[in-house]
């Protein structure tokens, strides 16, 4: 069995998936990288609320950001995030 610390990190990871807005953001980023404004417009949520959720997702290493001029573009951190989303969808669709 993994150490208590590792199990706590896993629990924290799954907490990040416990918010519908964060999951919606991740699904958008599964398709393509986007800036805060694009995400806010698509989800019809304020940019400040989106920024807050993006900060949480970044802290959990689920997304990454790259700068292009003045824009910050967000995308999934790696294929593990894609796999978690796809497996979650498969599980609930059974």
PDB file of C-alpha atoms in Angstrom:
ATOM      1  CA  UNK A   1       0.000   0.000   0.000  1.00  0.00           C
ATOM      2  CA  UNK A   2       1.286   3.524  -0.747  1.00  0.00           C
ATOM      3  CA  UNK A   3       2.285   5.747   2.154  1.00  0.00           C
ATOM      4  CA  UNK A   4      -0.279   7.863   3.977  1.00  0.00           C
ATOM      5  CA  UNK A   5       1.143  10.990   2.317  1.00  0.00           C
ATOM      6  CA  UNK A   6       0.740   9.536  -1.159  1.00  0.00           C
ATOM      7  CA  UNK A   7      -2.820   8.442  -0.378  1.00  0.00           C
ATOM      8  CA  UNK A   8      -3.596  11.971   0.830  1.00  0.00           C
ATOM      9  CA  UNK A   9      -2.236  13.380  -2.441  1.00  0.00           C
ATOM     10  CA  UNK A  10      -4.446  10.992  -4.400  1.00  0.00           C
ATOM     11  CA  UNK A  11      -7.476  12.080  -2.357  1.00  0.00           C
ATOM     12  CA  UNK A  12      -6.634  15.743  -3.058  1.00  0.00           C
ATOM     13  CA  UNK A  13      -6.326  14.947  -6.769  1.00  0.00           C
ATOM     14  CA  UNK A  14      -9.800  13.445  -6.846  1.00  0.00           C
ATOM     15  CA  UNK A  15     -11.201  16.417  -4.917  1.00  0.00           C
ATOM     16  CA  UNK A  16     -10.165  18.577  -7.867  1.00  0.00           C
ATOM     17  CA  UNK A  17     -12.507  16.484 -10.014  1.00  0.00           C
ATOM     18  CA  UNK A  18     -15.309  16.996  -7.462  1.00  0.00           C
ATOM     19  CA  UNK A  19     -16.325  20.382  -8.842  1.00  0.00           C
ATOM     20  CA  UNK A  20     -18.475  20.524 -11.975  1.00  0.00           C
ATOM     21  CA  UNK A  21     -16.968  23.797 -13.167  1.00  0.00           C
ATOM     22  CA  UNK A  22     -13.450  22.393 -12.965  1.00  0.00           C
ATOM     23  CA  UNK A  23     -14.503  19.251 -14.836  1.00  0.00           C
ATOM     24  CA  UNK A  24     -16.156  21.394 -17.520  1.00  0.00           C
ATOM     25  CA  UNK A  25     -12.942  23.401 -17.874  1.00  0.00           C
ATOM     26  CA  UNK A  26     -10.917  20.216 -18.196  1.00  0.00           C
ATOM     27  CA  UNK A  27     -13.265  18.919 -20.922  1.00  0.00           C
ATOM     28  CA  UNK A  28     -12.810  22.156 -22.865  1.00  0.00           C
ATOM     29  CA  UNK A  29      -9.048  21.894 -22.540  1.00  0.00           C
ATOM     30  CA  UNK A  30      -9.221  18.277 -23.655  1.00  0.00           C
ATOM     31  CA  UNK A  31     -10.231  19.640 -27.070  1.00  0.00           C
ATOM     32  CA  UNK A  32      -7.718  22.500 -27.385  1.00  0.00           C
ATOM     33  CA  UNK A  33      -5.787  25.062 -25.391  1.00  0.00           C
ATOM     34  CA  UNK A  34      -7.765  28.171 -24.517  1.00  0.00           C
ATOM     35  CA  UNK A  35      -7.411  31.489 -22.747  1.00  0.00           C
ATOM     36  CA  UNK A  36      -9.492  32.580 -19.751  1.00  0.00           C
ATOM     37  CA  UNK A  37     -11.809  34.676 -21.916  1.00  0.00           C
ATOM     38  CA  UNK A  38     -12.619  31.788 -24.247  1.00  0.00           C
ATOM     39  CA  UNK A  39     -13.340  29.465 -21.344  1.00  0.00           C
ATOM     40  CA  UNK A  40     -15.498  32.083 -19.598  1.00  0.00           C
ATOM     41  CA  UNK A  41     -17.498  32.759 -22.773  1.00  0.00           C
ATOM     42  CA  UNK A  42     -18.049  29.071 -23.518  1.00  0.00           C
ATOM     43  CA  UNK A  43     -19.115  28.213 -19.966  1.00  0.00           C
ATOM     44  CA  UNK A  44     -20.958  31.520 -19.408  1.00  0.00           C
ATOM     45  CA  UNK A  45     -19.076  32.107 -16.161  1.00  0.00           C
ATOM     46  CA  UNK A  46     -17.185  35.241 -15.105  1.00  0.00           C
ATOM     47  CA  UNK A  47     -13.502  35.459 -15.930  1.00  0.00           C
ATOM     48  CA  UNK A  48     -12.648  35.906 -12.256  1.00  0.00           C
ATOM     49  CA  UNK A  49     -14.472  32.671 -11.358  1.00  0.00           C
ATOM     50  CA  UNK A  50     -12.698  30.850 -14.191  1.00  0.00           C
ATOM     51  CA  UNK A  51      -9.332  32.241 -13.063  1.00  0.00           C
ATOM     52  CA  UNK A  52      -9.972  30.945  -9.552  1.00  0.00           C
ATOM     53  CA  UNK A  53     -10.749  27.446 -10.844  1.00  0.00           C
ATOM     54  CA  UNK A  54      -7.741  27.512 -13.180  1.00  0.00           C
ATOM     55  CA  UNK A  55      -5.508  28.382 -10.240  1.00  0.00           C
ATOM     56  CA  UNK A  56      -6.756  25.292  -8.372  1.00  0.00           C
ATOM     57  CA  UNK A  57      -6.289  23.065 -11.421  1.00  0.00           C
ATOM     58  CA  UNK A  58      -2.766  24.405 -11.918  1.00  0.00           C
ATOM     59  CA  UNK A  59      -1.887  23.826  -8.252  1.00  0.00           C
ATOM     60  CA  UNK A  60      -3.011  20.225  -8.665  1.00  0.00           C
ATOM     61  CA  UNK A  61      -0.808  19.896 -11.795  1.00  0.00           C
ATOM     62  CA  UNK A  62      -3.829  19.092 -13.960  1.00  0.00           C
ATOM     63  CA  UNK A  63      -3.279  21.969 -16.372  1.00  0.00           C
ATOM     64  CA  UNK A  64      -0.351  23.983 -17.650  1.00  0.00           C
ATOM     65  CA  UNK A  65      -0.090  27.502 -18.998  1.00  0.00           C
ATOM     66  CA  UNK A  66       2.004  29.027 -21.738  1.00  0.00           C
ATOM     67  CA  UNK A  67       2.336  32.675 -22.595  1.00  0.00           C
ATOM     68  CA  UNK A  68       1.755  34.001 -26.086  1.00  0.00           C
ATOM     69  CA  UNK A  69       2.243  37.741 -25.979  1.00  0.00           C
ATOM     70  CA  UNK A  70      -0.215  39.072 -23.420  1.00  0.00           C
ATOM     71  CA  UNK A  71      -2.338  35.937 -23.519  1.00  0.00           C
ATOM     72  CA  UNK A  72      -2.066  32.993 -21.162  1.00  0.00           C
ATOM     73  CA  UNK A  73      -3.133  29.797 -22.888  1.00  0.00           C
ATOM     74  CA  UNK A  74      -4.191  26.834 -20.771  1.00  0.00           C
ATOM     75  CA  UNK A  75      -4.046  23.166 -21.713  1.00  0.00           C
ATOM     76  CA  UNK A  76      -4.108  19.783 -19.988  1.00  0.00           C
ATOM     77  CA  UNK A  77      -0.883  19.064 -18.136  1.00  0.00           C
ATOM     78  CA  UNK A  78      -0.354  15.610 -19.659  1.00  0.00           C
ATOM     79  CA  UNK A  79      -2.006  12.489 -21.032  1.00  0.00           C
ATOM     80  CA  UNK A  80      -2.765  11.219 -17.507  1.00  0.00           C
ATOM     81  CA  UNK A  81      -5.425  13.928 -17.165  1.00  0.00           C
ATOM     82  CA  UNK A  82      -6.922  12.946 -20.520  1.00  0.00           C
ATOM     83  CA  UNK A  83      -7.006   9.299 -19.391  1.00  0.00           C
ATOM     84  CA  UNK A  84      -8.684  10.147 -16.072  1.00  0.00           C
ATOM     85  CA  UNK A  85     -11.402  12.127 -17.888  1.00  0.00           C
ATOM     86  CA  UNK A  86     -11.968   9.411 -20.480  1.00  0.00           C
ATOM     87  CA  UNK A  87     -12.070   6.647 -17.871  1.00  0.00           C
ATOM     88  CA  UNK A  88     -14.493   8.676 -15.767  1.00  0.00           C
ATOM     89  CA  UNK A  89     -16.785   9.078 -18.776  1.00  0.00           C
ATOM     90  CA  UNK A  90     -16.592   5.374 -19.572  1.00  0.00           C
ATOM     91  CA  UNK A  91     -17.383   4.493 -15.971  1.00  0.00           C
ATOM     92  CA  UNK A  92     -20.504   6.665 -15.731  1.00  0.00           C
ATOM     93  CA  UNK A  93     -21.739   5.621 -19.183  1.00  0.00           C
ATOM     94  CA  UNK A  94     -21.765   1.905 -18.302  1.00  0.00           C
TER      95      UNK A  94
END
